[in-house]
mmCIF file of N, CA and C in Angstrom:
data_model
loop_
_atom_site.group_PDB
_atom_site.id
_atom_site.type_symbol
_atom_site.label_atom_id
_atom_site.label_comp_id
_atom_site.label_asym_id
_atom_site.label_seq_id
_atom_site.Cartn_x
_atom_site.Cartn_y
_atom_site.Cartn_z
ATOM 1 N N MET A 1 0.841 -1.163 -0.012
ATOM 2 C CA MET A 1 0.000 -0.010 0.006
ATOM 3 C C MET A 1 0.877 1.250 0.020
ATOM 4 N N SER A 2 0.470 2.237 -0.779
ATOM 5 C CA SER A 2 1.304 3.434 -0.849
ATOM 6 C C SER A 2 1.093 4.338 0.350
ATOM 7 N N GLU A 3 2.014 5.259 0.515
ATOM 8 C CA GLU A 3 1.922 6.206 1.646
ATOM 9 C C GLU A 3 0.706 7.091 1.518
ATOM 10 N N ASP A 4 0.348 7.489 0.291
ATOM 11 C CA ASP A 4 -0.804 8.380 0.063
ATOM 12 C C ASP A 4 -2.115 7.705 0.461
ATOM 13 N N SER A 5 -2.281 6.424 0.114
ATOM 14 C CA SER A 5 -3.551 5.764 0.401
ATOM 15 C C SER A 5 -3.709 5.514 1.889
ATOM 16 N N SER A 6 -2.562 5.231 2.557
ATOM 17 C CA SER A 6 -2.627 5.062 4.003
ATOM 18 C C SER A 6 -2.980 6.383 4.731
ATOM 19 N N ARG A 7 -2.378 7.431 4.168
ATOM 20 C CA ARG A 7 -2.663 8.795 4.733
ATOM 21 C C ARG A 7 -4.158 9.184 4.504
ATOM 22 N N ARG A 8 -4.678 8.788 3.331
ATOM 23 C CA ARG A 8 -6.078 9.098 3.027
ATOM 24 C C ARG A 8 -7.029 8.323 3.959
ATOM 25 N N ARG A 9 -6.609 7.027 4.228
ATOM 26 C CA ARG A 9 -7.478 6.191 5.095
ATOM 27 C C ARG A 9 -7.462 6.768 6.486
ATOM 28 N N ARG A 10 -6.319 7.221 6.963
ATOM 29 C CA ARG A 10 -6.262 7.820 8.318
ATOM 30 C C ARG A 10 -7.093 9.075 8.371
ATOM 31 N N ALA A 11 -7.042 9.890 7.298
ATOM 32 C CA ALA A 11 -7.846 11.131 7.237
ATOM 33 C C ALA A 11 -9.293 10.812 7.212
ATOM 34 N N SER A 12 -9.713 9.746 6.588
ATOM 35 C CA SER A 12 -11.147 9.450 6.474
ATOM 36 C C SER A 12 -11.638 8.871 7.826
ATOM 37 N N ASP A 13 -10.752 8.287 8.602
ATOM 38 C CA ASP A 13 -11.132 7.792 9.905
ATOM 39 C C ASP A 13 -11.436 8.956 10.874
ATOM 40 N N ASP A 14 -10.779 10.075 10.663
ATOM 41 C CA ASP A 14 -10.945 11.247 11.536
ATOM 42 C C ASP A 14 -12.211 11.962 11.158
ATOM 43 N N ASP A 15 -13.041 12.302 12.180
ATOM 44 C CA ASP A 15 -14.325 12.947 11.967
ATOM 45 C C ASP A 15 -14.190 14.330 11.436
ATOM 46 N N ASP A 16 -13.068 15.042 11.734
ATOM 47 C CA ASP A 16 -12.888 16.437 11.340
ATOM 48 C C ASP A 16 -12.359 16.554 9.945
ATOM 49 N N ALA A 17 -11.955 15.468 9.296
ATOM 50 C CA ALA A 17 -11.376 15.510 7.971
ATOM 51 C C ALA A 17 -12.447 15.831 6.945
ATOM 52 N N ARG A 18 -12.069 16.500 5.862
ATOM 53 C CA ARG A 18 -12.982 16.824 4.809
ATOM 54 C C ARG A 18 -13.296 15.607 3.974
ATOM 55 N N PRO A 19 -14.555 15.212 3.763
ATOM 56 C CA PRO A 19 -14.816 14.049 2.974
ATOM 57 C C PRO A 19 -14.451 14.236 1.478
ATOM 58 N N VAL A 20 -13.943 13.162 0.870
ATOM 59 C CA VAL A 20 -13.437 13.235 -0.471
ATOM 60 C C VAL A 20 -14.577 12.879 -1.460
ATOM 61 N N THR A 21 -15.449 11.999 -1.113
ATOM 62 C CA THR A 21 -16.514 11.518 -2.013
ATOM 63 C C THR A 21 -17.855 12.154 -1.649
ATOM 64 N N ALA A 22 -18.797 12.060 -2.574
ATOM 65 C CA ALA A 22 -20.128 12.596 -2.353
ATOM 66 C C ALA A 22 -20.800 11.789 -1.233
ATOM 67 N N ALA A 23 -20.587 10.468 -1.245
ATOM 68 C CA ALA A 23 -21.215 9.657 -0.227
ATOM 69 C C ALA A 23 -20.703 10.043 1.179
ATOM 70 N N GLY A 24 -19.446 10.351 1.251
ATOM 71 C CA GLY A 24 -18.857 10.810 2.549
ATOM 72 C C GLY A 24 -19.454 12.158 2.988
ATOM 73 N N ARG A 25 -19.696 13.010 2.005
ATOM 74 C CA ARG A 25 -20.287 14.293 2.345
ATOM 75 C C ARG A 25 -21.694 14.151 2.837
ATOM 76 N N ARG A 26 -22.455 13.196 2.206
ATOM 77 C CA ARG A 26 -23.849 12.941 2.688
ATOM 78 C C ARG A 26 -23.817 12.379 4.037
ATOM 79 N N ARG A 27 -22.928 11.448 4.345
ATOM 80 C CA ARG A 27 -22.827 10.855 5.678
ATOM 81 C C ARG A 27 -22.475 11.920 6.688
ATOM 82 N N ARG A 28 -21.523 12.810 6.350
ATOM 83 C CA ARG A 28 -21.052 13.797 7.301
ATOM 84 C C ARG A 28 -22.110 14.801 7.570
ATOM 85 N N SER A 29 -22.893 15.202 6.546
ATOM 86 C CA SER A 29 -23.918 16.242 6.736
ATOM 87 C C SER A 29 -25.039 15.754 7.629
ATOM 88 N N GLY A 30 -25.233 14.402 7.718
ATOM 89 C CA GLY A 30 -26.267 13.928 8.624
ATOM 90 C C GLY A 30 -27.636 14.326 8.170
ATOM 91 N N GLY A 31 -27.842 14.331 6.830
ATOM 92 C CA GLY A 31 -29.101 14.722 6.268
ATOM 93 C C GLY A 31 -30.281 13.860 6.788
ATOM 94 N N ASP A 32 -31.489 14.460 6.807
ATOM 95 C CA ASP A 32 -32.602 13.760 7.362
ATOM 96 C C ASP A 32 -33.322 12.997 6.242
ATOM 97 N N GLY A 33 -32.802 12.988 5.065
ATOM 98 C CA GLY A 33 -33.479 12.301 3.951
ATOM 99 C C GLY A 33 -33.168 10.791 3.976
ATOM 100 N N ASP A 34 -33.685 10.084 3.041
ATOM 101 C CA ASP A 34 -33.454 8.652 2.900
ATOM 102 C C ASP A 34 -32.063 8.371 2.445
ATOM 103 N N GLU A 35 -31.414 7.402 3.054
ATOM 104 C CA GLU A 35 -30.103 7.048 2.554
ATOM 105 C C GLU A 35 -30.272 6.293 1.261
ATOM 106 N N GLY A 36 -29.405 6.519 0.311
ATOM 107 C CA GLY A 36 -29.475 5.845 -0.945
ATOM 108 C C GLY A 36 -30.250 6.668 -1.988
ATOM 109 N N THR A 37 -31.115 7.521 -1.562
ATOM 110 C CA THR A 37 -31.853 8.369 -2.519
ATOM 111 C C THR A 37 -31.112 9.674 -2.818
ATOM 112 N N GLY A 38 -30.179 10.034 -1.955
ATOM 113 C CA GLY A 38 -29.451 11.241 -2.169
ATOM 114 C C GLY A 38 -30.116 12.482 -1.689
ATOM 115 N N THR A 39 -31.306 12.331 -1.050
ATOM 116 C CA THR A 39 -31.970 13.550 -0.550
ATOM 117 C C THR A 39 -31.417 13.860 0.851
ATOM 118 N N THR A 40 -31.175 15.136 1.083
ATOM 119 C CA THR A 40 -30.727 15.588 2.388
ATOM 120 C C THR A 40 -31.636 16.698 2.865
ATOM 121 N N GLY A 41 -31.266 17.243 3.995
ATOM 122 C CA GLY A 41 -32.057 18.294 4.553
ATOM 123 C C GLY A 41 -31.944 19.561 3.728
ATOM 124 N N ALA A 42 -30.925 19.688 2.843
ATOM 125 C CA ALA A 42 -30.795 20.867 2.033
ATOM 126 C C ALA A 42 -31.911 20.999 1.013
ATOM 127 N N THR A 43 -32.508 19.908 0.613
ATOM 128 C CA THR A 43 -33.524 19.934 -0.374
ATOM 129 C C THR A 43 -34.903 19.869 0.230
ATOM 130 N N ALA A 44 -35.017 20.083 1.520
ATOM 131 C CA ALA A 44 -36.305 20.004 2.202
ATOM 132 C C ALA A 44 -37.226 21.134 1.798
ATOM 133 N N THR A 45 -36.670 22.297 1.396
ATOM 134 C CA THR A 45 -37.510 23.419 1.008
ATOM 135 C C THR A 45 -37.876 23.405 -0.460
ATOM 136 N N LYS A 46 -37.529 22.345 -1.159
ATOM 137 C CA LYS A 46 -37.865 22.245 -2.546
ATOM 138 C C LYS A 46 -39.375 22.186 -2.731
ATOM 139 N N GLY A 47 -39.867 22.891 -3.679
ATOM 140 C CA GLY A 47 -41.311 22.929 -3.925
ATOM 141 C C GLY A 47 -41.965 24.170 -3.374
ATOM 142 N N THR A 48 -41.249 24.975 -2.627
ATOM 143 C CA THR A 48 -41.854 26.199 -2.136
ATOM 144 C C THR A 48 -41.556 27.317 -3.134
ATOM 145 N N ALA A 49 -42.359 28.330 -3.129
ATOM 146 C CA ALA A 49 -42.225 29.436 -4.059
ATOM 147 C C ALA A 49 -40.966 30.246 -3.712
ATOM 148 N N THR A 50 -40.383 30.756 -4.760
ATOM 149 C CA THR A 50 -39.215 31.660 -4.578
ATOM 150 C C THR A 50 -39.708 32.955 -4.016
ATOM 151 N N PRO A 51 -39.014 33.461 -2.938
ATOM 152 C CA PRO A 51 -39.488 34.728 -2.346
ATOM 153 C C PRO A 51 -39.335 35.856 -3.339
ATOM 154 N N THR A 52 -40.297 36.755 -3.351
ATOM 155 C CA THR A 52 -40.272 37.920 -4.243
ATOM 156 C C THR A 52 -39.379 38.986 -3.651
ATOM 157 N N ARG A 53 -38.819 39.763 -4.545
ATOM 158 C CA ARG A 53 -37.954 40.858 -4.084
ATOM 159 C C ARG A 53 -38.829 42.113 -3.863
ATOM 160 N N ASP A 54 -38.362 42.888 -2.912
ATOM 161 C CA ASP A 54 -39.050 44.163 -2.642
ATOM 162 C C ASP A 54 -38.691 45.126 -3.800
ATOM 163 N N ARG A 55 -39.671 45.834 -4.265
ATOM 164 C CA ARG A 55 -39.453 46.768 -5.399
ATOM 165 C C ARG A 55 -38.418 47.848 -4.999
ATOM 166 N N ALA A 56 -38.387 48.238 -3.765
ATOM 167 C CA ALA A 56 -37.419 49.276 -3.330
ATOM 168 C C ALA A 56 -36.012 48.774 -3.459
ATOM 169 N N GLN A 57 -35.797 47.479 -3.149
ATOM 170 C CA GLN A 57 -34.480 46.904 -3.297
ATOM 171 C C GLN A 57 -34.047 46.771 -4.761
ATOM 172 N N ALA A 58 -35.022 46.434 -5.594
ATOM 173 C CA ALA A 58 -34.707 46.190 -7.001
ATOM 174 C C ALA A 58 -34.490 47.465 -7.783
ATOM 175 N N ALA A 59 -34.977 48.607 -7.315
ATOM 176 C CA ALA A 59 -34.806 49.864 -8.001
ATOM 177 C C ALA A 59 -33.307 50.254 -8.042
ATOM 178 N N PRO A 60 -32.812 50.713 -9.157
ATOM 179 C CA PRO A 60 -31.395 51.144 -9.258
ATOM 180 C C PRO A 60 -31.186 52.381 -8.352
ATOM 181 N N GLN A 61 -30.033 52.381 -7.749
ATOM 182 C CA GLN A 61 -29.664 53.492 -6.857
ATOM 183 C C GLN A 61 -28.785 54.453 -7.621
ATOM 184 N N GLY A 62 -28.892 55.757 -7.322
ATOM 185 C CA GLY A 62 -28.021 56.748 -7.869
ATOM 186 C C GLY A 62 -28.609 57.419 -9.085
ATOM 187 N N SER A 63 -27.873 58.407 -9.607
ATOM 188 C CA SER A 63 -28.393 59.169 -10.736
ATOM 189 C C SER A 63 -28.100 58.405 -12.034
ATOM 190 N N VAL A 64 -28.626 58.860 -13.123
ATOM 191 C CA VAL A 64 -28.401 58.262 -14.426
ATOM 192 C C VAL A 64 -26.918 58.249 -14.768
ATOM 193 N N PHE A 65 -26.251 59.389 -14.504
ATOM 194 C CA PHE A 65 -24.850 59.501 -14.837
ATOM 195 C C PHE A 65 -23.987 58.543 -14.017
ATOM 196 N N ALA A 66 -24.344 58.429 -12.751
ATOM 197 C CA ALA A 66 -23.593 57.495 -11.838
ATOM 198 C C ALA A 66 -23.705 56.035 -12.328
ATOM 199 N N ARG A 67 -24.990 55.715 -12.704
ATOM 200 C CA ARG A 67 -25.197 54.347 -13.191
ATOM 201 C C ARG A 67 -24.486 54.106 -14.493
ATOM 202 N N LEU A 68 -24.496 55.115 -15.392
ATOM 203 C CA LEU A 68 -23.795 55.011 -16.669
ATOM 204 C C LEU A 68 -22.294 54.822 -16.491
ATOM 205 N N GLN A 69 -21.747 55.617 -15.555
ATOM 206 C CA GLN A 69 -20.315 55.569 -15.272
ATOM 207 C C GLN A 69 -19.969 54.183 -14.671
ATOM 208 N N ARG A 70 -20.823 53.611 -13.803
ATOM 209 C CA ARG A 70 -20.570 52.320 -13.244
ATOM 210 C C ARG A 70 -20.639 51.224 -14.318
ATOM 211 N N PHE A 71 -21.628 51.315 -15.184
ATOM 212 C CA PHE A 71 -21.767 50.411 -16.309
ATOM 213 C C PHE A 71 -20.499 50.403 -17.177
ATOM 214 N N LEU A 72 -20.029 51.593 -17.552
ATOM 215 C CA LEU A 72 -18.836 51.674 -18.416
ATOM 216 C C LEU A 72 -17.601 51.127 -17.698
ATOM 217 N N ARG A 73 -17.475 51.366 -16.391
ATOM 218 C CA ARG A 73 -16.336 50.834 -15.654
ATOM 219 C C ARG A 73 -16.394 49.292 -15.679
ATOM 220 N N GLU A 74 -17.600 48.747 -15.500
ATOM 221 C CA GLU A 74 -17.746 47.267 -15.523
ATOM 222 C C GLU A 74 -17.478 46.705 -16.871
ATOM 223 N N VAL A 75 -17.883 47.421 -17.922
ATOM 224 C CA VAL A 75 -17.573 46.945 -19.294
ATOM 225 C C VAL A 75 -16.072 46.924 -19.541
ATOM 226 N N VAL A 76 -15.414 47.983 -19.137
ATOM 227 C CA VAL A 76 -13.884 47.956 -19.309
ATOM 228 C C VAL A 76 -13.284 46.856 -18.474
ATOM 229 N N ALA A 77 -13.749 46.593 -17.302
ATOM 230 C CA ALA A 77 -13.226 45.520 -16.478
ATOM 231 C C ALA A 77 -13.428 44.171 -17.114
ATOM 232 N N GLU A 78 -14.566 43.959 -17.763
ATOM 233 C CA GLU A 78 -14.851 42.703 -18.428
ATOM 234 C C GLU A 78 -14.006 42.539 -19.675
ATOM 235 N N LEU A 79 -13.815 43.654 -20.414
ATOM 236 C CA LEU A 79 -12.942 43.596 -21.627
ATOM 237 C C LEU A 79 -11.485 43.293 -21.271
ATOM 238 N N ARG A 80 -11.038 43.658 -20.096
ATOM 239 C CA ARG A 80 -9.693 43.331 -19.704
ATOM 240 C C ARG A 80 -9.503 41.863 -19.478
ATOM 241 N N LYS A 81 -10.624 41.144 -19.158
ATOM 242 C CA LYS A 81 -10.578 39.698 -18.915
ATOM 243 C C LYS A 81 -10.525 38.880 -20.218
ATOM 244 N N VAL A 82 -10.919 39.583 -21.366
ATOM 245 C CA VAL A 82 -10.968 38.849 -22.630
ATOM 246 C C VAL A 82 -9.580 38.465 -23.121
ATOM 247 N N HIS A 83 -9.495 37.206 -23.670
ATOM 248 C CA HIS A 83 -8.254 36.799 -24.280
ATOM 249 C C HIS A 83 -8.311 37.243 -25.715
ATOM 250 N N TRP A 84 -7.548 38.329 -26.048
ATOM 251 C CA TRP A 84 -7.528 38.840 -27.360
ATOM 252 C C TRP A 84 -6.582 38.107 -28.240
ATOM 253 N N PRO A 85 -6.954 37.736 -29.467
ATOM 254 C CA PRO A 85 -6.082 37.004 -30.370
ATOM 255 C C PRO A 85 -4.977 37.909 -30.865
ATOM 256 N N THR A 86 -3.871 37.267 -31.284
ATOM 257 C CA THR A 86 -2.771 38.020 -31.834
ATOM 258 C C THR A 86 -3.105 38.393 -33.270
ATOM 259 N N ARG A 87 -2.306 39.243 -33.843
ATOM 260 C CA ARG A 87 -2.560 39.661 -35.235
ATOM 261 C C ARG A 87 -2.442 38.457 -36.172
ATOM 262 N N ARG A 88 -1.469 37.574 -35.920
ATOM 263 C CA ARG A 88 -1.296 36.374 -36.758
ATOM 264 C C ARG A 88 -2.476 35.480 -36.658
ATOM 265 N N GLN A 89 -3.035 35.310 -35.462
ATOM 266 C CA GLN A 89 -4.243 34.441 -35.304
ATOM 267 C C GLN A 89 -5.410 35.030 -36.065
ATOM 268 N N VAL A 90 -5.592 36.338 -36.038
ATOM 269 C CA VAL A 90 -6.696 36.971 -36.716
ATOM 270 C C VAL A 90 -6.555 36.749 -38.227
ATOM 271 N N VAL A 91 -5.356 36.902 -38.739
ATOM 272 C CA VAL A 91 -5.096 36.730 -40.188
ATOM 273 C C VAL A 91 -5.400 35.235 -40.584
ATOM 274 N N VAL A 92 -4.898 34.296 -39.742
ATOM 275 C CA VAL A 92 -5.138 32.888 -40.057
ATOM 276 C C VAL A 92 -6.602 32.539 -40.030
ATOM 277 N N TYR A 93 -7.286 32.994 -38.969
ATOM 278 C CA TYR A 93 -8.700 32.715 -38.856
ATOM 279 C C TYR A 93 -9.547 33.321 -39.973
ATOM 280 N N THR A 94 -9.150 34.517 -40.376
ATOM 281 C CA THR A 94 -9.845 35.220 -41.514
ATOM 282 C C THR A 94 -9.634 34.393 -42.794
ATOM 283 N N PHE A 95 -8.465 33.933 -43.012
ATOM 284 C CA PHE A 95 -8.130 33.149 -44.199
ATOM 285 C C PHE A 95 -8.950 31.864 -44.190
ATOM 286 N N VAL A 96 -9.002 31.199 -43.092
ATOM 287 C CA VAL A 96 -9.799 29.926 -42.967
ATOM 288 C C VAL A 96 -11.254 30.207 -43.277
ATOM 289 N N VAL A 97 -11.803 31.278 -42.724
ATOM 290 C CA VAL A 97 -13.222 31.592 -42.947
ATOM 291 C C VAL A 97 -13.446 31.918 -44.442
ATOM 292 N N LEU A 98 -12.551 32.653 -45.062
ATOM 293 C CA LEU A 98 -12.737 32.967 -46.498
ATOM 294 C C LEU A 98 -12.658 31.723 -47.374
ATOM 295 N N VAL A 99 -11.712 30.821 -47.044
ATOM 296 C CA VAL A 99 -11.645 29.617 -47.808
ATOM 297 C C VAL A 99 -12.872 28.731 -47.652
ATOM 298 N N PHE A 100 -13.343 28.625 -46.461
ATOM 299 C CA PHE A 100 -14.552 27.837 -46.167
ATOM 300 C C PHE A 100 -15.808 28.450 -46.871
ATOM 301 N N VAL A 101 -15.951 29.768 -46.815
ATOM 302 C CA VAL A 101 -17.079 30.405 -47.501
ATOM 303 C C VAL A 101 -16.970 30.256 -49.024
ATOM 304 N N SER A 102 -15.768 30.353 -49.556
ATOM 305 C CA SER A 102 -15.586 30.115 -50.979
ATOM 306 C C SER A 102 -15.962 28.728 -51.388
ATOM 307 N N PHE A 103 -15.550 27.740 -50.595
ATOM 308 C CA PHE A 103 -15.905 26.375 -50.878
ATOM 309 C C PHE A 103 -17.412 26.131 -50.861
ATOM 310 N N MET A 104 -18.069 26.717 -49.848
ATOM 311 C CA MET A 104 -19.519 26.513 -49.726
ATOM 312 C C MET A 104 -20.254 27.258 -50.869
ATOM 313 N N ILE A 105 -19.775 28.390 -51.318
ATOM 314 C CA ILE A 105 -20.356 29.010 -52.462
ATOM 315 C C ILE A 105 -20.214 28.155 -53.726
ATOM 316 N N ALA A 106 -19.025 27.625 -53.897
ATOM 317 C CA ALA A 106 -18.793 26.765 -55.086
ATOM 318 C C ALA A 106 -19.664 25.507 -55.032
ATOM 319 N N LEU A 107 -19.796 24.928 -53.834
ATOM 320 C CA LEU A 107 -20.593 23.707 -53.672
ATOM 321 C C LEU A 107 -22.101 23.968 -53.979
ATOM 322 N N ILE A 108 -22.617 25.073 -53.440
ATOM 323 C CA ILE A 108 -24.016 25.408 -53.625
ATOM 324 C C ILE A 108 -24.274 25.790 -55.082
ATOM 325 N N ALA A 109 -23.329 26.562 -55.713
ATOM 326 C CA ALA A 109 -23.479 26.912 -57.126
ATOM 327 C C ALA A 109 -23.482 25.645 -58.007
ATOM 328 N N GLY A 110 -22.553 24.753 -57.657
ATOM 329 C CA GLY A 110 -22.509 23.482 -58.449
ATOM 330 C C GLY A 110 -23.790 22.647 -58.317
ATOM 331 N N LEU A 111 -24.257 22.524 -57.121
ATOM 332 C CA LEU A 111 -25.513 21.769 -56.904
ATOM 333 C C LEU A 111 -26.696 22.452 -57.584
ATOM 334 N N ASP A 112 -26.733 23.791 -57.532
ATOM 335 C CA ASP A 112 -27.773 24.538 -58.231
ATOM 336 C C ASP A 112 -27.732 24.288 -59.724
ATOM 337 N N TRP A 113 -26.528 24.303 -60.311
ATOM 338 C CA TRP A 113 -26.385 24.039 -61.754
ATOM 339 C C TRP A 113 -26.856 22.643 -62.092
ATOM 340 N N VAL A 114 -26.453 21.621 -61.266
ATOM 341 C CA VAL A 114 -26.817 20.230 -61.546
ATOM 342 C C VAL A 114 -28.327 20.060 -61.428
ATOM 343 N N PHE A 115 -28.950 20.635 -60.405
ATOM 344 C CA PHE A 115 -30.418 20.494 -60.227
ATOM 345 C C PHE A 115 -31.160 21.248 -61.376
ATOM 346 N N ALA A 116 -30.607 22.398 -61.752
ATOM 347 C CA ALA A 116 -31.254 23.165 -62.885
ATOM 348 C C ALA A 116 -31.226 22.306 -64.167
ATOM 349 N N LYS A 117 -30.122 21.667 -64.443
ATOM 350 C CA LYS A 117 -29.998 20.828 -65.646
ATOM 351 C C LYS A 117 -30.932 19.647 -65.520
ATOM 352 N N ALA A 118 -31.060 19.045 -64.335
ATOM 353 C CA ALA A 118 -31.961 17.865 -64.161
ATOM 354 C C ALA A 118 -33.365 18.267 -64.290
ATOM 355 N N VAL A 119 -33.782 19.383 -63.765
ATOM 356 C CA VAL A 119 -35.168 19.855 -63.904
ATOM 357 C C VAL A 119 -35.474 20.211 -65.342
ATOM 358 N N PHE A 120 -34.561 20.842 -66.011
ATOM 359 C CA PHE A 120 -34.756 21.220 -67.433
ATOM 360 C C PHE A 120 -34.884 19.943 -68.339
ATOM 361 N N ALA A 121 -34.003 18.952 -68.007
ATOM 362 C CA ALA A 121 -34.107 17.718 -68.792
ATOM 363 C C ALA A 121 -35.339 16.959 -68.483
ATOM 364 N N LEU A 122 -35.843 17.003 -67.299
ATOM 365 C CA LEU A 122 -37.062 16.225 -66.895
ATOM 366 C C LEU A 122 -38.319 16.936 -67.400
ATOM 367 N N PHE A 123 -38.431 18.222 -67.279
ATOM 368 C CA PHE A 123 -39.669 18.928 -67.629
ATOM 369 C C PHE A 123 -39.538 19.666 -69.009
ATOM 370 N N GLY A 124 -38.315 19.825 -69.505
ATOM 371 C CA GLY A 124 -38.010 20.409 -70.764
ATOM 372 C C GLY A 124 -38.688 21.552 -71.198
#
């Protein structure tokens, strides 16, 4: 037996250790649901209506300019998180798209020509 598995076994014997598996978490939580069904006390409120929000809380706070400034700040913050492609990647992706579109145009034009000839031959 490896040292890691023996260490894991000792940790699982300890009540204060964090359970590794879902079954261990269910056992540790001491849910009042049926064992084996996976229901615990956390899902006891399932089926009740979602509480409604108070209109006063939902109303935006501050002036129009303050809200616009906050919106723009958040937009800039989100744009900083974006993974922007390099110039080379943009050129390669553009080339791939143009080749694919050209192929699809040729395929559809060819099929249109074939079907037009077939319809003309059939109905003359």
